[in-house]
Coordinates of N, CA, C and O in Angstrom, one line a residue:
M257 N 0.8 -1.3 -0.1 CA 0.0 0.1 0.0 C 0.9 1.1 0.0 O 1.7 1.3 0.7
T258 N 0.8 2.3 -0.8 CA 1.3 3.4 -1.0 C 1.1 4.2 0.4 O -0.2 4.0 0.8
G259 N 1.8 5.5 0.6 CA 1.7 6.4 1.7 C 0.3 6.9 1.2 O -0.5 7.3 2.7
E260 N 0.0 7.4 0.4 CA -1.2 8.1 0.0 C -2.3 7.2 0.5 O -3.3 7.5 0.8
A261 N -2.5 6.0 -0.2 CA -3.5 5.2 0.0 C -3.6 4.7 1.5 O -4.9 4.8 1.8
G262 N -2.6 4.6 2.3 CA -2.6 4.6 3.6 C -3.5 5.6 4.3 O -4.1 5.4 5.3
A263 N -3.0 6.9 4.0 CA -3.6 8.0 4.3 C -5.2 8.2 3.9 O -5.9 8.5 5.1
A264 N -5.4 7.7 3.0 CA -6.8 7.8 2.3 C -7.7 6.6 3.2 O -8.8 7.1 3.5
S265 N -7.2 5.4 3.8 CA -7.9 4.5 4.4 C -8.1 5.2 6.1 O -9.2 4.7 6.5
Q266 N -7.2 6.0 6.4 CA -7.3 6.4 7.8 C -8.6 7.8 7.7 O -9.2 7.8 8.7
A267 N -8.3 8.3 6.9 CA -9.1 9.5 6.3 C -9.9 9.4 5.3 O -9.3 9.9 4.3
P268 N -10.9 8.7 5.0 CA -11.5 8.2 3.8 C -11.4 9.6 2.4 O -11.6 9.1 1.4
C269 N -12.0 10.4 3.1 CA -12.1 11.5 2.2 C -11.2 12.9 1.9 O -11.6 13.9 1.6
R270 N -9.9 12.6 2.5 CA -9.1 13.5 2.7 C -7.7 13.0 2.2 O -7.4 12.0 2.1
S271 N -7.2 14.1 1.5 CA -5.9 13.9 0.9 C -4.7 13.9 2.0 O -5.2 14.2 3.4
V272 N -3.4 13.8 1.8 CA -2.3 13.7 2.8 C -2.6 15.2 3.3 O -2.2 15.2 4.5
R273 N -2.8 16.1 2.7 CA -2.9 17.7 3.4 C -4.2 17.7 4.3 O -4.9 18.8 4.8
L274 N -4.9 16.7 4.0 CA -6.4 16.8 4.9 C -7.2 17.9 4.6 O -8.2 18.3 5.6
Q275 N -7.6 17.7 3.1 CA -8.5 18.3 2.4 C -9.2 17.6 1.7 O -8.8 16.4 1.5
F276 N -10.5 18.1 1.4 CA -11.4 17.0 0.7 C -10.6 16.7 -0.9 O -10.2 17.6 -1.3
N277 N -10.9 15.4 -1.2 CA -10.0 15.1 -2.0 C -11.5 14.2 -2.8 O -11.6 13.0 -2.6
P278 N -11.7 14.8 -4.1 CA -12.7 13.8 -4.9 C -12.1 12.6 -5.5 O -13.1 11.7 -5.9
A279 N -10.9 12.3 -5.4 CA -10.6 11.0 -5.8 C -11.1 9.9 -4.5 O -11.0 8.6 -5.1
Y280 N -11.1 10.3 -3.8 CA -11.3 9.4 -2.3 C -12.6 9.5 -1.8 O -13.6 8.7 -1.3
C281 N -13.7 10.6 -2.6 CA -14.9 11.0 -2.1 C -15.8 11.4 -2.9 O -15.6 11.9 -3.6
G282 N -17.1 11.1 -2.5 CA -18.1 11.6 -3.5 C -19.6 11.9 -2.5 O -19.4 12.2 -1.3
F283 N -20.5 12.4 -3.4 CA -21.8 12.9 -2.8 C -22.8 11.8 -3.2 O -22.9 11.1 -4.2
K284 N -23.7 11.5 -2.1 CA -24.9 10.8 -2.3 C -26.2 11.4 -1.6 O -26.1 12.6 -1.1
N285 N -27.1 10.9 -2.1 CA -28.4 11.4 -1.6 C -28.6 13.0 -1.6 O -29.1 13.5 -0.5
V286 N -28.3 14.0 -2.8 CA -28.6 15.2 -2.7 C -30.2 15.5 -3.0 O -30.7 14.8 -3.7
K287 N -30.8 16.0 -1.9 CA -32.2 16.1 -1.7 C -32.5 17.7 -1.7 O -32.1 18.2 -0.7
Y288 N -33.7 18.0 -2.3 CA -34.2 19.2 -2.1 C -35.0 18.9 -0.8 O -35.7 18.2 -0.8
Q289 N -34.9 20.2 0.1 CA -35.7 19.8 1.4 C -36.7 20.8 1.7 O -37.5 20.5 2.6
G290 N -36.8 21.9 0.8 CA -38.0 22.7 0.8 C -37.6 24.2 1.2 O -36.1 24.5 1.3
L291 N -38.2 25.1 1.2 CA -38.1 26.5 1.5 C -37.8 26.6 3.1 O -38.7 26.0 3.7
V292 N -36.9 27.4 3.6 CA -36.4 27.4 4.8 C -36.1 29.2 5.2 O -35.5 29.6 4.1
R293 N -36.7 29.4 6.4 CA -36.3 30.9 6.8 C -35.0 31.0 7.3 O -34.4 30.1 8.0
G294 N -34.4 31.9 7.1 CA -33.0 32.1 7.8 C -33.4 32.5 9.3 O -34.3 32.8 9.7
K295 N -32.5 32.3 10.1 CA -32.2 32.5 11.3 C -32.7 34.0 11.9 O -33.2 34.2 13.0
S296 N -31.8 34.9 11.2 CA -31.8 36.1 11.9 C -32.5 37.0 10.9 O -32.4 37.1 9.8
S297 N -33.1 38.1 11.3 CA -34.0 39.1 10.7 C -32.7 39.9 10.0 O -31.9 40.3 10.6
I298 N -33.2 40.4 8.6 CA -32.2 41.2 8.2 C -32.6 42.5 8.1 O -32.0 43.6 7.4
A299 N -34.2 42.7 8.4 CA -34.4 44.3 8.5 C -35.8 44.3 9.2 O -36.8 43.2 9.0
V300 N -36.4 45.3 9.7 CA -37.3 45.2 10.9 C -37.8 46.7 10.7 O -37.0 47.8 10.7
V301 N -39.0 47.0 10.9 CA -39.8 48.4 11.4 C -40.9 48.0 12.4 O -41.6 46.9 12.5
Q302 N -40.9 48.9 13.3 CA -42.2 48.9 14.5 C -42.9 50.3 14.3 O -42.2 51.4 13.7
G303 N -44.0 50.2 14.9 CA -44.8 51.3 15.4 C -46.2 50.8 15.6 O -46.7 49.9 16.0
R304 N -46.7 52.0 16.5 CA -47.9 51.9 17.0 C -49.1 52.1 16.1 O -49.3 52.9 15.6
G305 N -50.0 51.2 16.2 CA -51.4 51.3 15.4 C -52.5 52.1 15.9 O -52.2 52.8 17.1
P306 N -53.2 52.6 15.1 CA -53.4 52.6 13.5 C -52.5 53.1 12.8 O -52.4 54.4 12.7
M307 N -51.7 52.2 12.1 CA -50.6 52.7 11.0 C -50.4 51.6 10.1 O -50.4 50.2 10.5
T308 N -49.9 52.0 9.1 CA -49.1 50.7 8.2 C -48.0 50.8 8.2 O -47.0 51.8 8.0
L309 N -47.1 49.8 8.5 CA -45.8 49.5 8.5 C -45.2 49.1 7.2 O -45.7 48.3 6.5
T310 N -44.3 49.9 6.6 CA -43.8 49.3 5.3 C -42.2 49.3 5.3 O -41.8 50.1 5.8
L311 N -42.1 48.1 4.9 CA -40.4 48.0 5.1 C -40.1 47.8 3.5 O -40.5 46.7 2.5
T312 N -39.2 48.8 3.1 CA -38.5 48.6 1.7 C -37.2 49.1 1.9 O -36.5 49.8 2.5
A313 N -36.0 48.0 1.2 CA -34.8 47.9 1.4 C -34.0 47.0 0.3 O -34.7 46.2 -0.6
M314 N -32.8 47.4 0.3 CA -31.8 46.5 -0.8 C -31.2 45.8 0.3 O -30.6 46.4 1.2
E315 N -31.2 44.5 0.2 CA -30.3 43.8 1.1 C -29.3 42.6 0.6 O -30.2 41.8 -1.0
T316 N -28.3 42.4 0.8 CA -27.1 41.4 0.4 C -27.6 40.1 1.2 O -27.4 40.5 2.4
V317 N -27.9 39.0 0.6 CA -28.2 37.7 1.2 C -27.2 36.9 0.5 O -27.0 36.5 -0.6
S318 N -26.3 36.0 1.2 CA -25.3 34.9 0.7 C -26.1 33.4 0.8 O -26.6 33.1 1.7
N319 N -25.6 32.7 -0.3 CA -26.0 31.2 -0.2 C -24.9 30.9 1.1 O -24.1 31.4 1.4
T320 N -25.1 29.5 1.2 CA -24.5 28.7 2.4 C -24.1 27.4 2.1 O -25.0 26.7 1.3
K321 N -23.1 27.0 3.4 CA -23.1 25.6 3.0 C -22.6 25.2 4.4 O -21.8 25.9 5.0
S322 N -22.9 24.1 5.0 CA -22.6 23.3 6.2 C -22.3 21.9 6.1 O -23.0 21.5 5.5
A323 N -21.3 21.4 6.9 CA -21.1 19.7 6.8 C -20.4 19.3 8.0 O -19.6 20.2 8.6
T324 N -20.5 18.0 8.3 CA -19.9 17.6 9.4 C -18.5 17.2 9.1 O -17.7 16.6 10.0
I325 N -17.9 17.4 7.7 CA -17.0 17.1 7.3 C -16.2 18.3 6.7 O -16.7 18.8 6.3
T326 N -14.9 18.5 6.8 CA -14.3 19.5 6.0 C -14.6 19.3 4.5 O -13.8 18.4 3.9
I327 N -14.8 20.3 3.5 CA -15.2 19.8 2.3 C -15.3 21.2 1.6 O -15.5 22.1 2.3
T328 N -14.8 21.3 0.5 CA -14.5 22.5 -0.3 C -16.0 23.1 -0.7 O -16.9 22.4 -1.0
A329 N -16.0 24.7 -0.7 CA -17.3 25.4 -1.4 C -17.4 24.6 -3.0 O -18.7 24.3 -3.5
E330 N -16.3 24.6 -3.7 CA -16.2 23.9 -5.0 C -17.0 22.5 -5.2 O -17.9 22.5 -6.0
A331 N -16.5 21.9 -4.3 CA -17.1 20.3 -4.4 C -18.6 20.4 -3.9 O -19.4 19.7 -4.6
V332 N -19.2 21.3 -3.1 CA -20.3 21.2 -2.6 C -21.3 21.7 -3.8 O -22.2 21.6 -4.2
S333 N -20.9 23.2 -4.3 CA -21.4 23.6 -5.7 C -21.6 22.7 -6.4 O -22.5 22.8 -7.2
G334 N -20.6 21.8 -7.0 CA -20.8 21.0 -8.1 C -21.8 19.8 -7.8 O -22.5 19.6 -8.7
A335 N -22.0 19.5 -6.3 CA -23.1 18.3 -6.0 C -24.4 18.9 -6.0 O -25.4 18.4 -6.6
V336 N -24.7 20.1 -5.4 CA -26.3 20.9 -5.5 C -26.5 21.4 -6.7 O -27.5 21.8 -6.8
G337 N -25.4 22.1 -7.6 CA -25.9 22.5 -9.0 C -25.8 24.3 -8.7 O -26.6 24.8 -9.6
F338 N -25.5 24.5 -7.6 CA -25.1 26.2 -7.6 C -24.0 26.6 -6.9 O -23.6 25.8 -6.2
D339 N -23.5 28.1 -6.9 CA -22.6 28.4 -6.4 C -22.9 28.9 -4.8 O -23.3 29.8 -4.7
V340 N -22.1 28.0 -3.8 CA -22.7 28.4 -2.5 C -21.7 29.4 -1.9 O -22.3 29.6 -0.8
T341 N -20.9 30.1 -2.7 CA -20.3 31.0 -2.3 C -21.0 32.5 -2.8 O -20.5 33.3 -2.5
K342 N -21.8 32.2 -3.7 CA -22.4 33.5 -3.9 C -23.5 34.3 -3.3 O -24.0 33.7 -2.6
S343 N -23.3 35.6 -3.5 CA -24.0 36.3 -2.9 C -25.0 37.2 -3.8 O -25.0 37.4 -5.0
R344 N -26.4 37.7 -3.5 CA -27.2 38.2 -4.1 C -27.7 39.6 -3.5 O -28.2 39.5 -2.4
T345 N -27.8 40.6 -4.2 CA -28.4 41.8 -3.7 C -30.0 42.0 -4.1 O -29.9 42.0 -5.6
K346 N -31.0 42.1 -3.4 CA -32.3 41.9 -3.9 C -33.1 43.1 -3.1 O -32.9 43.6 -2.0
S347 N -34.2 43.8 -4.0 CA -34.9 44.6 -3.3 C -36.2 44.0 -2.5 O -36.4 42.8 -3.1
M348 N -36.4 44.5 -1.8 CA -37.7 44.0 -1.2 C -38.6 44.9 -0.6 O -38.4 46.0 -0.2
A349 N -39.9 44.9 -0.7 CA -41.2 45.7 0.0 C -41.9 44.5 0.7 O -42.5 43.8 0.1
G350 N -42.6 45.4 1.7 CA -43.7 44.4 2.4 C -44.4 45.6 3.3 O -43.6 46.4 3.5
S351 N -45.5 45.1 3.5 CA -46.4 46.2 4.3 C -47.3 45.4 5.1 O -47.7 44.4 4.9
W352 N -47.9 45.9 6.3 CA -48.7 45.3 7.0 C -49.5 46.4 8.0 O -48.6 47.3 8.5
N353 N -50.8 46.3 8.1 CA -51.8 47.4 8.9 C -51.5 47.0 10.5 O -52.1 45.8 10.8
V354 N -51.2 47.6 11.3 CA -50.9 47.2 12.7 C -52.5 47.7 12.9 O -53.1 48.9 12.9
P355 N -53.0 46.9 13.7 CA -54.2 47.2 14.5 C -54.2 48.7 15.6 O -53.1 48.6 16.2
R356 N -55.2 49.3 15.8 CA -55.6 50.3 16.6 C -55.2 50.1 18.1 O -55.6 48.9 18.7
G357 N -54.4 50.7 18.8 CA -54.1 50.0 19.9 C -52.9 49.4 20.2 O -52.7 49.0 21.5
K358 N -52.3 48.8 19.2 CA -51.4 47.6 19.3 C -50.0 48.3 18.9 O -50.0 49.3 17.7
F359 N -49.0 47.7 19.3 CA -47.7 48.2 18.9 C -47.1 47.0 18.1 O -47.0 45.7 18.4
G360 N -47.1 47.3 16.7 CA -46.6 46.4 15.8 C -45.2 46.1 15.2 O -44.5 46.9 15.4
T361 N -44.6 45.3 14.8 CA -43.4 44.9 14.4 C -43.6 44.0 13.1 O -44.3 43.0 12.9
L362 N -42.9 44.4 12.0 CA -42.7 44.0 10.6 C -41.2 43.5 10.4 O -40.4 44.2 10.6
N363 N -41.0 42.0 10.5 CA -39.6 41.6 10.0 C -39.5 41.0 8.7 O -40.2 40.3 8.3
A364 N -38.1 41.0 8.4 CA -38.0 40.4 7.2 C -36.6 39.3 7.1 O -35.5 39.9 8.0
Y365 N -36.9 38.1 6.8 CA -35.8 37.3 7.0 C -35.7 36.7 5.6 O -36.3 36.6 4.7
P366 N -34.1 36.4 5.2 CA -34.1 35.7 4.1 C -34.5 34.2 3.9 O -34.9 33.6 5.1
L367 N -35.0 34.2 2.7 CA -35.6 32.6 2.5 C -34.7 31.9 1.6 O -34.2 32.6 0.7
Y368 N -34.7 30.8 2.0 CA -33.5 29.9 1.1 C -34.1 28.7 0.6 O -35.0 27.9 1.1
R369 N -33.7 28.1 -0.4 CA -34.0 26.7 -0.9 C -33.0 26.0 -0.3 O -31.8 26.1 -0.5
E370 N -33.4 24.8 0.5 CA -32.3 24.1 1.4 C -32.3 22.6 0.5 O -33.1 22.1 0.3
Y371 N -30.9 22.1 0.6 CA -30.4 20.9 0.2 C -29.8 20.1 0.9 O -28.8 20.7 1.7
S372 N -29.9 19.0 1.1 CA -29.1 18.1 2.2 C -28.4 17.0 1.2 O -28.6 16.7 0.0
F373 N -27.3 16.6 1.9 CA -26.3 15.6 1.1 C -25.6 14.8 2.0 O -25.5 15.3 3.3
N374 N -25.1 13.7 1.7 CA -24.2 12.7 2.4 C -23.2 12.9 1.7 O -22.8 12.8 0.2
V375 N -22.1 12.7 2.3 CA -20.5 12.5 1.8 C -20.2 11.1 1.9 O -20.6 10.5 3.1
Y376 N -19.6 10.4 0.8 CA -19.1 9.0 1.2 C -17.9 8.8 0.7 O -17.2 9.5 -0.2
S377 N -17.2 7.8 1.3 CA -15.8 7.3 0.9 C -15.9 6.5 -0.2 O -16.5 5.3 -0.3
K378 N -15.3 6.4 -1.4 CA -15.2 5.7 -2.5 C -14.3 4.5 -2.1 O -14.4 3.7 -2.8
I379 N -13.6 4.7 -1.1 CA -12.9 3.5 -0.8 C -13.6 2.3 -0.1 O -13.7 1.3 -0.2
T380 N -14.4 3.0 0.9 CA -15.1 1.9 1.8 C -16.6 2.1 1.6 O -17.3 0.9 1.9
G381 N -17.1 3.1 0.6 CA -18.5 3.0 0.4 C -19.3 3.5 1.5 O -20.2 3.5 1.1
K382 N -19.0 3.9 2.6 CA -19.5 4.0 3.7 C -19.7 5.7 3.7 O -18.8 6.5 3.4
V383 N -20.7 6.2 4.2 CA -21.1 7.7 4.5 C -20.3 8.1 5.8 O -20.1 7.3 6.8
V384 N -19.5 9.4 5.2 CA -18.3 9.8 6.4 C -18.7 11.2 6.8 O -18.1 11.5 7.7
G385 N -20.0 11.8 6.3 CA -20.1 13.0 6.4 C -21.6 13.3 6.3 O -22.2 12.5 5.2
K386 N -22.4 14.4 6.2 CA -23.3 14.9 6.0 C -23.5 16.3 5.8 O -22.8 17.1 6.8
G387 N -24.2 17.1 5.1 CA -24.2 18.6 5.1 C -25.6 19.1 4.5 O -26.5 18.4 3.9
T388 N -25.6 20.3 4.8 CA -26.6 21.3 3.8 C -26.1 22.3 3.1 O -24.9 23.0 3.5
A389 N -26.7 22.9 2.1 CA -26.7 24.0 1.1 C -28.1 24.9 1.1 O -28.9 24.2 0.9
R390 N -27.6 25.7 1.1 CA -28.7 26.9 1.0 C -28.5 27.9 0.3 O -27.6 28.6 -0.1
K391 N -29.7 28.3 -1.0 CA -29.7 29.0 -2.2 C -30.6 30.1 -1.8 O -31.8 29.7 -1.7
A392 N -30.1 31.4 -1.6 CA -30.7 32.7 -1.2 C -31.6 32.7 -2.4 O -31.4 33.0 -3.5
V393 N -33.2 33.0 -1.9 CA -34.1 33.0 -3.4 C -34.7 34.3 -2.9 O -35.8 34.6 -3.7
G394 N -35.1 34.7 -1.6 CA -36.0 35.8 -1.3 C -35.9 36.3 -0.3 O -35.0 36.0 0.7
Y395 N -37.4 36.5 0.2 CA -37.5 36.9 1.9 C -38.7 36.4 2.2 O -39.6 36.1 1.8
R396 N -38.8 36.4 3.4 CA -40.0 36.0 4.2 C -40.3 37.0 5.3 O -39.4 37.5 6.2
Y397 N -41.4 37.6 5.3 CA -42.2 38.7 6.3 C -42.8 37.8 7.4 O -43.4 36.8 7.3
E398 N -42.6 38.3 8.4 CA -43.4 37.9 9.6 C -43.8 39.4 10.5 O -43.0 40.1 10.6
H399 N -44.8 39.3 11.2 CA -45.6 40.6 11.8 C -46.0 40.0 13.1 O -46.1 38.6 13.4
S400 N -46.1 41.1 14.1 CA -46.7 40.5 15.5 C -47.2 42.2 16.0 O -46.5 43.0 15.6
A401 N -48.0 41.7 16.9 CA -48.7 42.9 17.5 C -49.0 42.7 18.8 O -49.2 41.4 19.4
R402 N -48.5 43.5 19.7 CA -48.6 43.5 21.3 C -49.6 44.6 21.7 O -49.2 45.7 21.5

């Protein structure tokens, strides 16, 4: 067994430099999971009713990737079919009527198409990691009154 093959059997998807190596690793079960809201609000307006809250802005939202194994953005991009490092600047506009006597909040969150995937070893055939990739596609508005 050569030194590189020996290293591959110890870390099935990594080269000697401990980086993702497509010679030893591949993707399985790339699946669209649906639309998901980002965790953090990117814009907010508030006010006391009766009034109409209007939120209009230009915001930059980035695609994302995460995995339980160290893997390059280029490899994930190839597997899911879009550039996971790309950002998009989009305009947004939304409004909501706050009821009389209430204090209202209108939040905008990034909206993503989410894909899941498994990373497997081409040597052992076993899954060695998993991850998700998200493509920014728009915004989700949520309102509340108290």
